[in-house]
mmCIF file of C-alpha atoms in Angstrom:
data_model
loop_
_atom_site.group_PDB
_atom_site.id
_atom_site.type_symbol
_atom_site.label_atom_id
_atom_site.label_comp_id
_atom_site.label_asym_id
_atom_site.label_seq_id
_atom_site.Cartn_x
_atom_site.Cartn_y
_atom_site.Cartn_z
ATOM 1 C CA MET K 1457 24.512 -55.807 38.645
ATOM 2 C CA PHE K 1458 21.164 -57.437 37.838
ATOM 3 C CA VAL K 1459 21.098 -61.064 36.685
ATOM 4 C CA SER K 1460 18.075 -62.317 34.737
ATOM 5 C CA TYR K 1461 17.320 -65.540 32.891
ATOM 6 C CA ASN K 1462 14.280 -66.575 30.905
ATOM 7 C CA TYR K 1463 13.392 -70.254 31.003
ATOM 8 C CA ASN K 1464 10.083 -71.872 30.136
ATOM 9 C CA TRP K 1465 9.292 -74.933 32.258
ATOM 10 C CA ARG K 1466 5.977 -75.431 30.486
ATOM 11 C CA THR K 1467 7.794 -76.959 27.505
ATOM 12 C CA TYR K 1468 8.479 -80.038 29.624
ATOM 13 C CA PHE K 1469 5.080 -80.638 31.237
ATOM 14 C CA HIS K 1470 3.292 -83.839 30.329
ATOM 15 C CA LYS K 1471 -0.191 -85.247 30.771
ATOM 16 C CA MET K 1472 -1.030 -86.302 34.313
ATOM 17 C CA ASN K 1473 -3.015 -89.180 35.745
ATOM 18 C CA LEU K 1474 -4.199 -87.447 38.920
ATOM 19 C CA THR K 1475 -7.992 -87.680 39.243
ATOM 20 C CA THR K 1476 -10.714 -87.010 41.805
ATOM 21 C CA LYS K 1477 -10.492 -90.694 42.822
ATOM 22 C CA ASP K 1478 -7.053 -89.925 44.265
ATOM 23 C CA THR K 1479 -8.699 -87.375 46.619
ATOM 24 C CA PRO K 1480 -5.873 -84.848 46.234
ATOM 25 C CA ALA K 1481 -5.771 -82.070 48.819
ATOM 26 C CA LEU K 1482 -5.140 -78.515 47.664
ATOM 27 C CA LEU K 1483 -2.710 -76.670 49.955
ATOM 28 C CA LEU K 1484 -2.868 -72.905 49.512
ATOM 29 C CA ILE K 1485 0.346 -71.571 51.016
ATOM 30 C CA ASP K 1486 0.293 -68.018 52.416
ATOM 31 C CA VAL K 1487 -2.042 -66.409 49.868
ATOM 32 C CA GLN K 1488 -2.160 -63.297 52.043
ATOM 33 C CA LYS K 1489 -2.562 -59.561 51.489
ATOM 34 C CA GLY K 1490 0.852 -58.824 52.973
ATOM 35 C CA PHE K 1491 2.558 -60.086 49.838
ATOM 36 C CA ASP K 1492 1.047 -57.202 47.870
ATOM 37 C CA ASP K 1493 3.703 -54.969 49.481
ATOM 38 C CA LEU K 1494 6.247 -55.390 46.693
ATOM 39 C CA GLN K 1495 8.817 -53.016 48.160
ATOM 40 C CA HIS K 1496 8.966 -54.934 51.417
ATOM 41 C CA TRP K 1497 9.673 -58.216 49.663
ATOM 42 C CA GLY K 1498 12.162 -57.036 47.051
ATOM 43 C CA GLY K 1499 10.502 -54.685 44.601
ATOM 44 C CA GLN K 1500 9.823 -57.163 41.808
ATOM 45 C CA ARG K 1501 7.720 -60.307 41.544
ATOM 46 C CA ASN K 1502 7.396 -62.932 38.840
ATOM 47 C CA ASN K 1503 4.326 -64.815 37.666
ATOM 48 C CA PRO K 1504 1.659 -62.054 37.813
ATOM 49 C CA ASN K 1505 -1.035 -64.603 36.902
ATOM 50 C CA ALA K 1506 -0.362 -66.804 39.934
ATOM 51 C CA GLU K 1507 -3.425 -65.568 41.831
ATOM 52 C CA LYS K 1508 -5.661 -66.057 38.813
ATOM 53 C CA ASN K 1509 -4.425 -69.631 38.482
ATOM 54 C CA ILE K 1510 -4.831 -70.279 42.207
ATOM 55 C CA GLU K 1511 -8.409 -69.036 42.001
ATOM 56 C CA SER K 1512 -9.127 -71.337 39.045
ATOM 57 C CA LEU K 1513 -7.797 -74.346 40.932
ATOM 58 C CA LEU K 1514 -9.689 -73.412 44.084
ATOM 59 C CA GLN K 1515 -12.909 -73.208 42.091
ATOM 60 C CA ILE K 1516 -12.362 -76.675 40.607
ATOM 61 C CA TRP K 1517 -11.546 -78.150 44.026
ATOM 62 C CA ARG K 1518 -14.717 -76.681 45.485
ATOM 63 C CA GLU K 1519 -16.840 -77.887 42.574
ATOM 64 C CA LYS K 1520 -15.425 -81.404 42.948
ATOM 65 C CA GLU K 1521 -15.731 -81.254 46.764
ATOM 66 C CA LEU K 1522 -12.076 -82.149 47.205
ATOM 67 C CA PRO K 1523 -10.160 -81.337 50.406
ATOM 68 C CA ILE K 1524 -8.744 -77.818 50.757
ATOM 69 C CA PHE K 1525 -6.332 -76.494 53.389
ATOM 70 C CA HIS K 1526 -5.514 -72.803 53.810
ATOM 71 C CA ILE K 1527 -2.050 -72.166 55.220
ATOM 72 C CA LYS K 1528 -1.537 -68.773 56.883
ATOM 73 C CA HIS K 1529 1.843 -67.358 57.885
ATOM 74 C CA CYS K 1530 1.726 -65.467 61.187
ATOM 75 C CA SER K 1531 5.096 -63.755 61.369
ATOM 76 C CA LEU K 1532 6.713 -63.172 64.751
ATOM 77 C CA GLU K 1533 8.436 -60.076 63.352
ATOM 78 C CA LYS K 1534 6.315 -57.118 64.446
ATOM 79 C CA ASP K 1535 7.205 -55.063 61.362
ATOM 80 C CA SER K 1536 6.297 -57.818 58.906
ATOM 81 C CA PRO K 1537 3.236 -57.308 56.665
ATOM 82 C CA LEU K 1538 2.309 -60.869 57.721
ATOM 83 C CA ALA K 1539 2.277 -60.168 61.478
ATOM 84 C CA ARG K 1540 -0.948 -61.153 63.222
ATOM 85 C CA THR K 1541 -1.700 -57.516 64.053
ATOM 86 C CA ASP K 1542 -1.296 -56.337 60.453
ATOM 87 C CA ASP K 1543 -4.082 -56.341 57.867
ATOM 88 C CA GLY K 1544 -1.610 -58.082 55.585
ATOM 89 C CA ASN K 1545 -2.023 -61.208 57.696
ATOM 90 C CA ASN K 1546 -5.491 -61.674 56.198
ATOM 91 C CA PHE K 1547 -6.121 -63.901 53.195
ATOM 92 C CA LYS K 1548 -6.560 -62.274 49.818
ATOM 93 C CA SER K 1549 -10.249 -61.701 49.165
ATOM 94 C CA PHE K 1550 -10.630 -64.276 46.383
ATOM 95 C CA ILE K 1551 -9.774 -67.229 48.625
ATOM 96 C CA ILE K 1552 -11.772 -66.539 51.785
ATOM 97 C CA PRO K 1553 -11.973 -70.002 53.402
ATOM 98 C CA GLN K 1554 -15.305 -71.758 53.619
ATOM 99 C CA ASP K 1555 -16.488 -73.467 56.804
ATOM 100 C CA ASN K 1556 -15.303 -76.904 55.697
ATOM 101 C CA GLU K 1557 -11.821 -75.694 54.718
ATOM 102 C CA PRO K 1558 -9.315 -75.867 57.615
ATOM 103 C CA ILE K 1559 -7.021 -72.926 58.328
ATOM 104 C CA ILE K 1560 -3.500 -73.910 59.395
ATOM 105 C CA GLU K 1561 -1.555 -71.120 61.098
ATOM 106 C CA LYS K 1562 2.222 -71.360 61.096
ATOM 107 C CA GLU K 1563 5.089 -69.213 62.376
ATOM 108 C CA VAL K 1564 7.909 -70.729 60.307
ATOM 109 C CA ASN K 1565 8.429 -71.602 56.648
ATOM 110 C CA SER K 1566 7.056 -75.137 56.777
ATOM 111 C CA ALA K 1567 3.313 -75.753 56.942
ATOM 112 C CA PHE K 1568 4.112 -78.942 58.892
ATOM 113 C CA ILE K 1569 6.173 -77.512 61.767
ATOM 114 C CA GLY K 1570 4.272 -76.363 64.837
ATOM 115 C CA THR K 1571 0.926 -77.288 63.252
ATOM 116 C CA ASP K 1572 -1.395 -80.279 63.062
ATOM 117 C CA LEU K 1573 -1.417 -80.370 59.248
ATOM 118 C CA TYR K 1574 0.214 -83.808 59.055
ATOM 119 C CA ASP K 1575 -2.244 -85.241 61.580
ATOM 120 C CA GLN K 1576 -5.236 -83.819 59.704
ATOM 121 C CA LEU K 1577 -4.015 -85.231 56.396
ATOM 122 C CA HIS K 1578 -3.270 -88.607 57.984
ATOM 123 C CA HIS K 1579 -6.680 -88.702 59.696
ATOM 124 C CA LYS K 1580 -8.435 -88.054 56.370
ATOM 125 C CA GLU K 1581 -6.227 -90.667 54.643
ATOM 126 C CA ILE K 1582 -4.954 -88.104 52.137
ATOM 127 C CA ASN K 1583 -1.891 -89.246 50.216
ATOM 128 C CA ASN K 1584 -1.805 -86.745 47.328
ATOM 129 C CA LEU K 1585 -1.040 -83.046 47.798
ATOM 130 C CA VAL K 1586 -1.264 -80.192 45.300
ATOM 131 C CA ILE K 1587 0.689 -77.124 46.402
ATOM 132 C CA VAL K 1588 0.174 -73.513 45.285
ATOM 133 C CA GLY K 1589 0.882 -70.112 46.834
ATOM 134 C CA LEU K 1590 3.685 -67.859 48.015
ATOM 135 C CA THR K 1591 6.613 -67.765 47.886
ATOM 136 C CA THR K 1592 8.299 -70.279 45.605
ATOM 137 C CA ASP K 1593 11.701 -70.342 47.281
ATOM 138 C CA HIS K 1594 10.581 -69.949 50.895
ATOM 139 C CA CYS K 1595 7.375 -71.387 52.365
ATOM 140 C CA VAL K 1596 6.285 -73.173 49.190
ATOM 141 C CA SER K 1597 9.664 -74.842 48.796
ATOM 142 C CA THR K 1598 10.039 -75.764 52.477
ATOM 143 C CA SER K 1599 6.523 -77.194 52.700
ATOM 144 C CA THR K 1600 7.000 -79.106 49.438
ATOM 145 C CA ARG K 1601 10.245 -80.640 50.652
ATOM 146 C CA MET K 1602 8.677 -81.788 53.897
ATOM 147 C CA ALA K 1603 5.624 -83.151 52.097
ATOM 148 C CA GLY K 1604 7.919 -85.226 49.901
ATOM 149 C CA ASN K 1605 9.954 -86.390 52.906
ATOM 150 C CA TYR K 1606 6.769 -87.424 54.696
ATOM 151 C CA GLY K 1607 5.902 -89.661 51.753
ATOM 152 C CA PHE K 1608 3.058 -87.693 50.207
ATOM 153 C CA LYS K 1609 2.785 -87.779 46.431
ATOM 154 C CA THR K 1610 3.248 -84.071 45.902
ATOM 155 C CA TYR K 1611 2.382 -81.915 42.910
ATOM 156 C CA LEU K 1612 3.715 -78.370 42.672
ATOM 157 C CA VAL K 1613 1.844 -76.094 40.264
ATOM 158 C CA GLU K 1614 4.600 -73.981 38.705
ATOM 159 C CA ASP K 1615 2.385 -71.193 37.367
ATOM 160 C CA ALA K 1616 0.365 -70.945 40.597
ATOM 161 C CA VAL K 1617 3.348 -69.984 42.756
ATOM 162 C CA ALA K 1618 5.535 -66.860 42.652
ATOM 163 C CA THR K 1619 8.425 -65.110 44.367
ATOM 164 C CA PHE K 1620 10.427 -61.879 44.489
ATOM 165 C CA ASN K 1621 13.892 -60.769 43.445
ATOM 166 C CA LYS K 1622 16.668 -61.380 45.941
ATOM 167 C CA ILE K 1623 20.072 -59.918 46.847
ATOM 168 C CA GLY K 1624 22.749 -62.597 47.049
ATOM 169 C CA ALA K 1625 25.606 -62.822 49.534
ATOM 170 C CA ASN K 1626 27.806 -61.378 46.787
ATOM 171 C CA GLY K 1627 25.632 -58.259 46.564
ATOM 172 C CA VAL K 1628 24.225 -59.262 43.170
ATOM 173 C CA GLU K 1629 20.507 -58.738 42.631
ATOM 174 C CA TYR K 1630 18.883 -61.828 41.152
ATOM 175 C CA ASP K 1631 15.721 -61.641 39.073
ATOM 176 C CA ALA K 1632 12.541 -63.082 40.596
ATOM 177 C CA GLN K 1633 12.068 -65.429 37.642
ATOM 178 C CA LEU K 1634 15.560 -66.853 38.126
ATOM 179 C CA ILE K 1635 14.905 -67.382 41.837
ATOM 180 C CA HIS K 1636 11.619 -69.086 40.930
ATOM 181 C CA ASP K 1637 13.123 -71.319 38.243
ATOM 182 C CA THR K 1638 16.060 -72.515 40.341
ATOM 183 C CA ALA K 1639 13.763 -73.260 43.287
ATOM 184 C CA ILE K 1640 11.508 -75.312 41.010
ATOM 185 C CA ALA K 1641 14.544 -77.104 39.558
ATOM 186 C CA SER K 1642 15.652 -78.108 43.060
ATOM 187 C CA LEU K 1643 12.229 -79.582 43.841
ATOM 188 C CA LYS K 1644 11.579 -81.307 40.517
ATOM 189 C CA ASP K 1645 11.339 -85.118 40.709
ATOM 190 C CA GLU K 1646 13.089 -85.505 44.069
ATOM 191 C CA PHE K 1647 10.400 -83.770 46.123
ATOM 192 C CA ALA K 1648 7.494 -83.115 43.756
ATOM 193 C CA ILE K 1649 6.004 -83.564 40.327
ATOM 194 C CA ILE K 1650 6.024 -80.184 38.605
ATOM 195 C CA THR K 1651 2.881 -79.339 36.680
ATOM 196 C CA SER K 1652 0.828 -76.420 35.376
ATOM 197 C CA THR K 1653 -2.657 -75.119 36.108
ATOM 198 C CA SER K 1654 -4.120 -76.096 32.746
ATOM 199 C CA ILE K 1655 -2.733 -79.642 32.810
ATOM 200 C CA LEU K 1656 -3.887 -80.173 36.387
ATOM 201 C CA ILE K 1657 -7.407 -78.901 35.640
ATOM 202 C CA ASP K 1658 -7.633 -81.150 32.588
ATOM 203 C CA SER K 1659 -6.589 -84.126 34.701
ATOM 204 C CA ILE K 1660 -8.974 -83.411 37.582
ATOM 205 C CA SER K 1661 -11.873 -82.531 35.297
#
């Protein structure tokens, strides 16, 4: 049995007031080559334009000289495409970090656990975070929740994150878009402001 829903969050997005004066930091979560292995992660992915949107946001952040943090997952599972010894651990080619863009390496879902991300953000007096990357229901969600709990004003860019289909405990296969939408619904308002690439670019520009 395959369960699929089609829901458009973009209907509910509104104009934002986030500007360069707020010095928002862009957190790129696990934008790594290993996620190109669709079969390993579930065989189907939603949001095929996520990387294009991430690249657009990264370009704006660099043009505006706003803070950028690259989060890299270094899996402890030797067979994972994200293991340190695998080429999949490397960042996708379009986001190769520049010298002034810190790389935060993590071994768990949260970008804040076992890293100095919080300390770096606190040291730079950054209060606003914009989160993009992979995957919506795992590392993106966990990092977003912790960012909200830490008191950061957090913006999650819905069309610049993506995930894969999942098999539930009941053996039912759930569509990647459904997994994505329910993860976003759980984060909305309580942990983050949900926005889109185009609205965020308009606000920052």
